[in-house]
Coordinates of C-alpha atoms in Angstrom, one line a residue:
M439 CA -161.5 117.9 -132.8
A440 CA -158.7 116.6 -130.6
S441 CA -158.8 113.2 -132.3
S442 CA -158.6 114.9 -135.7
E443 CA -155.5 117.0 -134.6
A444 CA -153.8 113.8 -133.3
R445 CA -154.4 112.1 -136.6
T446 CA -152.9 115.1 -138.5
R447 CA -149.8 115.1 -136.2
Q448 CA -149.4 111.3 -136.7
K449 CA -149.5 111.7 -140.5
K450 CA -146.9 114.5 -140.3
R451 CA -144.7 112.2 -138.2
Q452 CA -145.1 109.4 -140.8
R453 CA -144.1 111.8 -143.6
T454 CA -141.2 113.5 -141.7
P455 CA -138.1 111.3 -141.1
N456 CA -136.8 111.2 -137.6
G457 CA -133.2 112.4 -136.8
G458 CA -131.6 109.1 -137.4
V459 CA -133.3 108.6 -140.8
R460 CA -132.4 112.2 -141.8
A461 CA -128.8 111.6 -140.9
A462 CA -128.7 108.4 -142.9
L463 CA -130.3 110.1 -145.9
F464 CA -127.8 113.0 -145.6
L465 CA -124.9 110.5 -145.4
A466 CA -126.1 108.7 -148.5
L467 CA -126.3 112.0 -150.3
F468 CA -122.8 112.9 -149.1
T469 CA -121.4 109.6 -150.3
C470 CA -122.8 110.4 -153.7
T471 CA -121.0 113.7 -153.6
L472 CA -117.8 111.9 -152.6
R473 CA -118.0 109.6 -155.6
C474 CA -118.7 112.3 -158.1
S475 CA -119.3 116.0 -158.4
E476 CA -122.4 115.7 -160.6
C477 CA -123.6 112.2 -159.6
E478 CA -124.2 111.4 -163.3
K479 CA -120.5 111.2 -164.1
P480 CA -118.1 109.4 -161.7
S481 CA -115.0 111.2 -160.6
N482 CA -111.6 110.9 -162.3
I483 CA -108.8 109.1 -160.5
V484 CA -105.0 109.6 -160.6
L485 CA -102.6 107.2 -158.9
I486 CA -98.9 108.1 -158.5
L487 CA -96.9 105.1 -157.3
A488 CA -93.3 105.7 -156.3
D489 CA -90.8 102.8 -156.2
D490 CA -89.2 102.0 -152.9
Q491 CA -90.1 105.3 -151.2
D492 CA -90.0 105.1 -147.4
V493 CA -91.9 107.3 -145.0
Y494 CA -90.1 106.2 -141.8
L495 CA -86.6 107.6 -142.6
G496 CA -87.6 111.0 -144.1
G497 CA -88.4 109.7 -147.6
M498 CA -91.1 112.4 -148.0
T499 CA -88.7 115.3 -147.1
P500 CA -87.9 116.2 -150.7
M501 CA -91.6 116.2 -151.7
K502 CA -92.5 119.7 -150.7
K503 CA -94.8 120.3 -153.6
T504 CA -96.5 117.0 -153.3
K505 CA -97.2 117.5 -149.6
A506 CA -98.7 120.9 -150.3
L507 CA -100.7 119.9 -153.4
I508 CA -102.0 116.5 -152.2
G509 CA -101.4 116.1 -148.5
D510 CA -102.3 119.6 -147.3
A511 CA -105.2 119.7 -149.8
G512 CA -106.6 116.4 -148.6
A513 CA -105.8 113.5 -146.2
T514 CA -102.5 112.1 -145.1
F515 CA -102.6 108.5 -143.6
S516 CA -100.2 108.2 -140.7
N517 CA -100.6 104.4 -140.6
A518 CA -100.4 103.2 -144.2
F519 CA -98.8 99.8 -144.8
T520 CA -97.9 97.5 -147.6
A521 CA -99.1 93.9 -147.4
T522 CA -95.6 92.8 -148.5
P523 CA -92.4 94.8 -148.6
L524 CA -91.2 94.1 -152.2
C525 CA -92.0 95.6 -155.6
C526 CA -93.7 92.8 -157.6
P527 CA -95.9 91.2 -155.0
S528 CA -96.8 94.6 -153.6
R529 CA -97.8 96.0 -157.0
S530 CA -99.8 92.8 -157.6
S531 CA -101.6 93.5 -154.3
I532 CA -102.4 97.0 -155.5
L533 CA -103.8 95.8 -158.8
T534 CA -105.9 93.0 -157.3
G535 CA -106.8 94.3 -153.9
Q536 CA -105.6 90.9 -152.5
Y537 CA -103.0 89.6 -150.1
P538 CA -100.1 87.7 -151.7
H539 CA -101.4 84.4 -150.5
N540 CA -104.4 84.9 -152.7
H541 CA -102.8 86.4 -155.9
S542 CA -99.8 84.0 -155.5
V543 CA -97.1 86.5 -156.5
R544 CA -94.5 85.7 -153.9
N545 CA -91.4 87.8 -154.9
N546 CA -89.7 89.5 -157.9
S547 CA -88.7 86.3 -159.6
L548 CA -90.5 84.5 -162.4
D549 CA -90.5 81.4 -160.2
G550 CA -92.2 83.6 -157.6
N551 CA -95.0 84.2 -160.1
C552 CA -94.0 87.8 -161.0
S553 CA -95.9 88.7 -164.2
S554 CA -95.9 85.0 -165.0
P555 CA -98.4 83.3 -167.4
L556 CA -100.2 82.0 -164.3
W557 CA -100.6 85.6 -163.1
Q558 CA -101.7 86.8 -166.5
K559 CA -104.4 84.0 -166.9
G560 CA -105.6 84.4 -163.3
P561 CA -105.4 87.4 -160.9
E562 CA -104.6 89.9 -163.6
T563 CA -107.9 89.2 -165.4
T564 CA -109.8 90.6 -162.4
A565 CA -107.4 93.5 -161.5
F566 CA -109.1 96.9 -160.9
P567 CA -108.4 98.3 -164.4
V568 CA -110.6 95.6 -165.9
Y569 CA -113.5 96.8 -163.7
L570 CA -112.8 100.4 -164.4
S571 CA -112.9 99.7 -168.1
K572 CA -116.3 98.1 -167.7
Q573 CA -117.4 101.3 -165.8
H574 CA -116.5 103.2 -169.0
Y575 CA -113.3 104.8 -167.6
Q576 CA -110.5 105.8 -170.0
T577 CA -107.4 104.1 -168.6
F578 CA -103.8 105.2 -169.0
Y579 CA -100.7 103.5 -167.6
A580 CA -97.1 104.7 -167.8
G581 CA -93.9 103.6 -166.0
K582 CA -92.7 100.5 -164.2
Y583 CA -95.3 97.7 -164.0
L584 CA -94.1 94.3 -162.7
N585 CA -90.4 93.4 -162.5
Q586 CA -90.6 90.5 -165.0
Y587 CA -93.0 92.3 -167.4
G588 CA -91.8 92.3 -171.1
K589 CA -89.5 89.3 -170.8
K590 CA -89.7 86.5 -173.3
E591 CA -91.2 84.1 -170.8
T592 CA -94.0 86.5 -170.0
G593 CA -95.1 87.4 -173.5
N594 CA -92.6 90.0 -174.5
V595 CA -93.5 93.7 -174.9
G596 CA -96.4 92.7 -177.2
Y597 CA -98.5 91.6 -174.2
V598 CA -100.7 94.4 -172.8
P599 CA -102.6 93.5 -169.6
P600 CA -106.4 93.8 -169.8
G601 CA -108.2 97.0 -168.9
W602 CA -105.7 99.5 -170.2
D603 CA -106.6 101.8 -173.1
Q604 CA -103.2 103.5 -173.3
W605 CA -100.1 101.5 -172.3
H606 CA -96.6 102.8 -171.9
A607 CA -95.0 100.3 -169.6
L608 CA -91.3 99.7 -168.8
M609 CA -89.8 96.3 -169.6
G610 CA -88.3 94.9 -166.5
N611 CA -87.1 96.7 -163.4
S612 CA -86.6 100.5 -162.8
Q613 CA -84.3 102.5 -165.1
Y614 CA -84.0 106.2 -165.8
Y615 CA -82.1 105.9 -169.2
N616 CA -81.4 103.1 -171.7
Y617 CA -84.6 101.2 -171.3
T618 CA -87.3 99.6 -173.4
L619 CA -91.0 100.5 -173.3
S620 CA -94.1 98.6 -174.5
V621 CA -96.2 101.3 -176.1
N622 CA -99.6 99.7 -176.7
G623 CA -97.8 96.5 -177.4
K624 CA -95.0 97.9 -179.7
E625 CA -91.4 98.0 -178.6
E626 CA -89.9 101.5 -178.1
Q627 CA -86.2 101.8 -177.4
H628 CA -84.8 104.7 -175.4
G629 CA -81.3 106.1 -174.8
D630 CA -79.6 108.5 -172.5
N631 CA -80.8 111.9 -173.8
Y632 CA -82.3 113.8 -170.8
E633 CA -84.9 115.8 -172.9
K634 CA -86.2 112.7 -174.7
D635 CA -85.5 109.8 -172.4
Y636 CA -85.5 110.6 -168.7
L637 CA -88.2 108.2 -167.6
T638 CA -89.8 110.2 -164.9
D639 CA -90.3 113.2 -167.2
L640 CA -91.3 111.0 -170.1
I641 CA -94.2 109.3 -168.3
L642 CA -95.4 112.8 -167.1
N643 CA -95.4 114.2 -170.6
R644 CA -97.3 111.3 -172.0
S645 CA -99.9 111.6 -169.3
L646 CA -100.4 115.3 -170.2
H647 CA -100.9 114.3 -173.9
F648 CA -103.5 111.7 -172.8
L649 CA -105.4 114.4 -170.9
D650 CA -105.4 116.6 -173.9
D651 CA -106.6 113.8 -176.2
R652 CA -109.2 112.1 -174.0
S653 CA -112.9 112.2 -174.4
P654 CA -114.3 114.8 -171.9
Q655 CA -117.6 112.8 -171.8
R656 CA -116.1 109.9 -169.9
P657 CA -114.1 109.7 -166.6
F658 CA -110.4 108.7 -166.7
F659 CA -108.0 106.8 -164.6
I660 CA -104.3 107.6 -164.8
M661 CA -101.6 105.4 -163.1
L662 CA -98.0 106.8 -163.2
S663 CA -95.2 104.7 -161.8
P664 CA -91.9 106.6 -161.9
P665 CA -88.6 104.7 -161.2
A666 CA -87.7 107.0 -158.3
P667 CA -86.3 106.5 -155.8
H668 CA -85.3 102.9 -156.8
S669 CA -81.7 102.2 -157.8
P670 CA -79.7 103.0 -159.9
W671 CA -80.7 106.4 -158.4
T672 CA -80.0 108.5 -161.5
A673 CA -81.0 112.1 -160.8
A674 CA -82.0 114.6 -163.5
P675 CA -79.1 116.9 -164.4
Q676 CA -80.5 119.9 -162.6
Y677 CA -80.7 117.9 -159.3
E678 CA -77.4 116.1 -159.3
K679 CA -75.9 118.5 -156.7
N680 CA -78.8 118.7 -154.3
F681 CA -78.5 117.4 -150.8
T682 CA -74.7 117.0 -150.9
D683 CA -74.4 117.4 -147.2
V684 CA -77.3 114.9 -146.4
K685 CA -76.6 111.6 -144.7
A686 CA -78.8 108.8 -143.7
P687 CA -80.4 109.3 -140.2
R688 CA -78.3 107.9 -137.4
D689 CA -81.1 107.5 -134.8
G690 CA -83.5 104.7 -133.9
S691 CA -82.2 101.3 -135.0
F692 CA -79.4 102.6 -137.2
D693 CA -76.3 100.4 -136.9
K694 CA -77.8 98.5 -134.0
P695 CA -77.0 94.8 -133.7
G696 CA -79.8 92.4 -134.7
K697 CA -79.9 90.7 -131.4
D698 CA -82.6 88.1 -130.8
K699 CA -83.7 88.5 -134.5
H700 CA -84.0 86.2 -137.4
W701 CA -80.6 84.7 -138.4
L702 CA -80.3 87.0 -141.4
L703 CA -80.2 90.0 -139.2
R704 CA -77.6 88.5 -136.9
Q705 CA -75.0 88.2 -139.7
P706 CA -74.0 91.9 -140.5
S707 CA -70.9 93.3 -138.9
N708 CA -71.6 95.7 -136.0
P709 CA -70.6 98.4 -136.0
M710 CA -70.7 98.8 -139.7
P711 CA -67.4 99.4 -141.5
S712 CA -66.9 102.8 -143.2
T713 CA -67.3 101.2 -146.7
S714 CA -70.9 100.3 -145.9
L715 CA -71.6 103.7 -144.2
N716 CA -70.3 105.6 -147.3
F717 CA -72.2 103.3 -149.6
L718 CA -75.6 103.8 -147.8
D719 CA -75.1 107.6 -147.3
N720 CA -74.5 107.9 -151.1
A721 CA -77.6 105.9 -151.8
Y722 CA -79.6 108.0 -149.4
R723 CA -78.6 111.3 -151.1
K724 CA -79.2 110.0 -154.6
R725 CA -82.6 108.7 -153.7
W726 CA -83.7 112.1 -152.5
Q727 CA -82.2 113.7 -155.7
T728 CA -84.3 111.4 -157.9
L729 CA -87.5 112.3 -156.0
L730 CA -87.2 115.9 -156.9
S731 CA -88.3 115.0 -160.4
V732 CA -91.3 113.1 -159.0
D733 CA -92.2 116.3 -157.0
D734 CA -92.1 118.3 -160.3
M735 CA -94.3 115.6 -161.9
V736 CA -97.0 116.1 -159.3
E737 CA -96.9 119.9 -159.6
A738 CA -97.2 119.7 -163.5
L739 CA -100.0 117.2 -163.3
V740 CA -102.1 119.2 -160.8
K741 CA -101.5 122.3 -162.9
K742 CA -102.7 120.5 -166.0
L743 CA -105.9 119.2 -164.3
E744 CA -106.6 122.7 -163.1
E745 CA -106.1 124.1 -166.6
L746 CA -108.6 121.6 -167.9
K747 CA -111.0 122.5 -165.2
V748 CA -111.2 118.9 -163.9
L749 CA -109.1 119.1 -160.7
N750 CA -112.1 119.5 -158.5
N751 CA -113.6 116.3 -159.8
T752 CA -110.4 114.3 -159.6
Y753 CA -109.0 112.1 -156.8
I754 CA -105.2 112.1 -156.7
F755 CA -103.5 109.3 -154.7
Y756 CA -99.8 109.3 -153.9
T757 CA -98.1 106.3 -152.4
S758 CA -95.2 103.8 -152.7
D759 CA -95.0 100.0 -153.2
N760 CA -92.9 99.5 -150.1
G761 CA -90.6 101.3 -147.6
Y762 CA -86.9 101.1 -147.4
H763 CA -83.9 101.0 -145.0
T764 CA -80.4 102.5 -145.0
G765 CA -78.4 101.1 -142.1
Q766 CA -81.1 99.9 -139.8
F767 CA -79.8 96.9 -137.8
S768 CA -76.6 97.3 -139.8
L769 CA -78.3 96.3 -143.1
P770 CA -76.9 98.7 -145.8
I771 CA -79.8 99.2 -148.2
D772 CA -83.0 97.3 -149.2
K773 CA -86.5 96.4 -148.2
R774 CA -87.9 92.8 -147.7
Q775 CA -87.8 92.9 -143.8
L776 CA -90.8 92.9 -141.5
Y777 CA -89.9 96.1 -139.6
D778 CA -91.7 99.4 -139.8
F779 CA -89.1 101.0 -142.0
D780 CA -89.8 98.5 -144.7
I781 CA -93.6 98.0 -144.4
R782 CA -94.8 101.6 -143.7
I783 CA -95.5 103.6 -146.9
P784 CA -96.6 107.2 -147.6
L785 CA -100.2 107.7 -148.6
M786 CA -101.9 111.0 -149.4
V787 CA -105.2 111.6 -151.1
R788 CA -107.0 114.7 -152.3
G789 CA -110.3 114.9 -154.1
P790 CA -114.1 115.8 -154.0
G791 CA -115.5 115.8 -150.5
I792 CA -112.2 115.2 -148.8
K793 CA -111.5 117.7 -146.0
P794 CA -108.1 119.3 -146.4
Q795 CA -105.2 119.0 -143.9
Q796 CA -106.5 115.8 -142.4
T797 CA -104.2 113.3 -140.7
L798 CA -106.0 110.0 -140.4
P799 CA -104.5 107.4 -137.9
A800 CA -106.6 104.3 -138.8
P801 CA -104.6 101.6 -140.5
V802 CA -104.9 101.4 -144.3
L803 CA -103.2 98.8 -146.5
N804 CA -102.2 98.9 -150.2
I805 CA -104.8 96.2 -150.8
D806 CA -107.4 98.9 -150.0
L807 CA -106.5 101.0 -153.0
A808 CA -108.3 98.9 -155.6
P809 CA -111.6 98.7 -153.8
T810 CA -111.4 102.4 -153.1
F811 CA -111.0 103.1 -156.8
L812 CA -113.9 100.9 -157.6
D813 CA -116.0 102.6 -154.9
I814 CA -115.3 106.0 -156.5
S815 CA -116.4 104.6 -159.9
G816 CA -119.7 103.6 -158.4
L817 CA -119.2 99.9 -158.7
N818 CA -121.0 97.7 -156.2
L819 CA -118.1 96.1 -154.3
S820 CA -120.0 93.0 -153.5
F821 CA -119.4 92.0 -157.1
V822 CA -115.6 91.8 -156.7
N823 CA -113.4 89.4 -154.8
M824 CA -111.0 91.6 -153.0
D825 CA -109.4 91.3 -149.5
G826 CA -109.1 95.0 -149.0
Q827 CA -111.8 97.5 -148.2
S828 CA -112.6 101.0 -149.5
F829 CA -111.5 103.9 -147.4
L830 CA -113.5 106.4 -149.4
S831 CA -116.0 107.2 -146.7
Q832 CA -113.2 107.5 -144.1
M833 CA -111.9 110.6 -145.9
S834 CA -115.3 112.4 -146.0
F835 CA -116.2 115.5 -144.0
L836 CA -118.6 113.4 -141.9
S837 CA -116.3 110.6 -141.1
N838 CA -114.8 110.2 -137.6
G839 CA -111.6 108.9 -139.3
Q840 CA -112.1 105.4 -137.9
L841 CA -112.0 102.2 -140.0
A842 CA -112.7 98.8 -138.5
R843 CA -109.5 96.8 -139.0
P844 CA -108.2 95.5 -135.6
Y845 CA -105.6 93.2 -137.2
F846 CA -103.9 92.9 -140.5
L847 CA -101.4 90.7 -142.2
V848 CA -97.9 91.3 -143.6
E849 CA -96.3 88.4 -145.5
Y850 CA -93.2 87.8 -147.6
T851 CA -91.5 84.8 -149.4
G852 CA -87.7 85.1 -149.5
E853 CA -85.6 84.9 -152.6
G854 CA -82.2 83.2 -152.9
H855 CA -79.7 81.7 -155.3
L856 CA -78.9 78.1 -155.6
D857 CA -75.1 78.8 -155.7
P858 CA -73.1 80.9 -153.2
D859 CA -72.5 84.6 -154.1
P860 CA -69.0 84.8 -155.7
A861 CA -68.3 87.8 -153.5
C862 CA -69.4 86.1 -150.3
P863 CA -68.7 82.4 -150.7
K864 CA -68.4 81.8 -147.0
L865 CA -72.1 82.5 -146.5
G866 CA -73.1 79.5 -148.7
P867 CA -76.0 79.1 -151.0
G868 CA -79.6 80.3 -150.6
L869 CA -78.9 84.0 -150.3
S870 CA -79.4 87.1 -152.5
Q871 CA -79.1 90.9 -152.5
C872 CA -75.6 90.8 -151.2
F873 CA -74.0 94.2 -150.7
P874 CA -70.6 95.5 -149.7
D875 CA -68.8 93.7 -146.9
C876 CA -70.8 90.5 -147.6
V877 CA -74.1 91.6 -146.0
C878 CA -76.9 89.7 -147.7
E879 CA -80.4 91.2 -147.4
D880 CA -82.5 88.2 -148.4
A881 CA -82.6 84.4 -148.3
Y882 CA -84.9 81.6 -149.2
N883 CA -85.8 81.2 -145.5
N884 CA -86.4 85.0 -145.0
T885 CA -90.0 83.9 -145.4
Y886 CA -92.4 85.2 -142.8
A887 CA -95.9 86.2 -141.9
C888 CA -96.9 88.8 -139.3
V889 CA -100.1 89.9 -137.7
R890 CA -100.1 93.5 -136.7
T891 CA -102.5 95.4 -134.5
L892 CA -102.8 99.1 -133.7
A893 CA -106.3 98.8 -132.0
E894 CA -105.9 97.3 -128.6
H895 CA -102.1 97.3 -128.5
N896 CA -99.4 98.5 -130.9
L897 CA -98.1 94.9 -131.4
Q898 CA -96.4 92.9 -134.1
Y899 CA -96.2 89.1 -134.0
C900 CA -94.2 87.3 -136.7
E901 CA -93.4 83.7 -137.5
F902 CA -90.7 82.5 -139.9
A903 CA -90.9 79.5 -142.2
D904 CA -87.4 78.1 -141.3
T905 CA -85.8 75.3 -139.4
E906 CA -85.9 77.4 -136.2
S907 CA -89.6 78.2 -136.5
F908 CA -88.3 81.6 -135.3
V909 CA -90.8 84.1 -133.8
E910 CA -90.4 87.8 -133.3
V911 CA -92.7 89.9 -131.1
Y912 CA -92.6 93.7 -130.7
N913 CA -94.4 96.2 -128.5
L914 CA -94.2 99.3 -130.6
T915 CA -95.7 101.5 -127.9
S916 CA -92.7 101.0 -125.6
D917 CA -90.2 100.1 -128.3
P918 CA -91.1 102.0 -131.5
H919 CA -87.8 101.1 -133.2
Q920 CA -88.3 97.3 -132.6
L921 CA -85.0 96.9 -130.8
E922 CA -86.1 94.2 -128.4
N923 CA -87.8 90.9 -129.4
I924 CA -90.0 90.2 -126.4
V925 CA -91.2 86.7 -127.4
K926 CA -89.8 85.3 -124.2
K927 CA -91.3 87.9 -122.0
V928 CA -94.9 88.0 -123.3
D929 CA -97.8 86.3 -121.6
P930 CA -98.2 82.9 -123.4
T931 CA -101.9 83.5 -123.7
L932 CA -101.2 86.6 -125.8
L933 CA -98.8 84.7 -128.0
Q934 CA -101.4 82.0 -128.5
A935 CA -104.1 84.5 -129.4
M936 CA -101.7 86.2 -131.9
N937 CA -100.8 82.9 -133.4
Q938 CA -104.4 82.0 -133.9
R939 CA -105.1 85.3 -135.6
L940 CA -102.1 84.8 -137.8
I941 CA -103.3 81.4 -138.9
K942 CA -106.7 82.7 -139.8
L943 CA -105.3 85.7 -141.7
Q944 CA -102.9 83.5 -143.7
S945 CA -105.9 81.6 -145.1
C946 CA -108.4 84.5 -145.3
E947 CA -110.1 85.5 -148.5
G948 CA -112.4 88.3 -149.3
D949 CA -114.8 89.1 -146.5
S950 CA -112.9 87.0 -144.0
C951 CA -109.8 89.2 -144.4
R952 CA -112.0 92.2 -143.2
A953 CA -113.6 90.5 -140.2
T954 CA -113.6 92.9 -137.2
K955 CA -113.0 89.9 -134.9
I956 CA -110.4 87.4 -135.8

């Protein structure tokens, strides 16, 4: 009798999973819920990509609706970074899920591989929209694409990148009026009429038409890339008088000398002359004004998704291609530098299974967006060659918010002109992005690679490819504004370890970029 009862209990134990197995099964079921609301149909995805929007200097302040409708309704990432602080290489990283050294787009120039034939024949053929199309997503793009897109050398406006069903892409760099679009490969000219031509509003309206006309049987992916807050900072008429008393923040590294930094940061006059201060304050205000239309865009899009009863099964991502600076280290305006104000970006996500009002501290890069989109679509990520990693599970109700990435890479290849800038001939050739008072923001040898860690220590180690072999090291725990380059004070063994990590990251590809120990 006792033996029979023991056998019965043993069979029950064999049929009943233990706690660990039950937890694993529950997590698998929850991951399915994260990917889709019905598990037969993957969730929809919307990506809103701002142009040059910082998070470090208050760039999200005008975005009250966006923060309420996306951030408060989901997750805000407090340590989101771009793999490179410039439009074209950053957007190429978003599309491919790869670091610049793997997709080979180095800067905004055609020589830097921006939207070049080499890009089109190579990395662009395996960008995330290609995979989403194979997953039967209806795909829609509107706004700025890559800076050299639509030029004669890159196939004119007749060229439509693979994977996009609906294509409304801007030719060239950001504009608000008087631009040319490629509409499914056909040229469309626009003027300066607000109701018909203001680009931020136009791409919103076309996305709303797409939502009305789409097939409800298939999921959709929408990517909207407004020009704001990129120059020329043209606000919508109703917002031209907003923020008239606002000035760029004067704290942190504002108007501090670039002591012990790369030579480019040792050039600006310090303190800054009033002409530069007035220039950057004006730019700061206008940037905020242009963002109010983006804030309206988010509100209208969320409202439309709610009306169509698909909001609860749609992930909405909001981010930017890079950060920005206005006066930091006496640099008037730009990006392209290795410091937090240029490499930190906003990132907020709402969607199925995402707990609202989360702030997630684990580092996330823009190369992680593509694998996250494909993860949502249900694609097996082992089939794709991407350097980033999905952060879908990190946003779930069950996640502890941690993501294994002890180190990551930031890299940039500088741009310059062969001839001296006519306004600044004393500075000689090899420079670009020269602003008032002969402050040039970029140069051929503004070429660097950095390894950053937030795990053991909040450290940044950077090497320049120049004749000085210049090195910058910052402890952001004790020096959050990166005022002091401590390369001469750091233990040499730590410098050696960071150098070895940087070497490995600069040659990493796929899985090796995600190694937990480098």
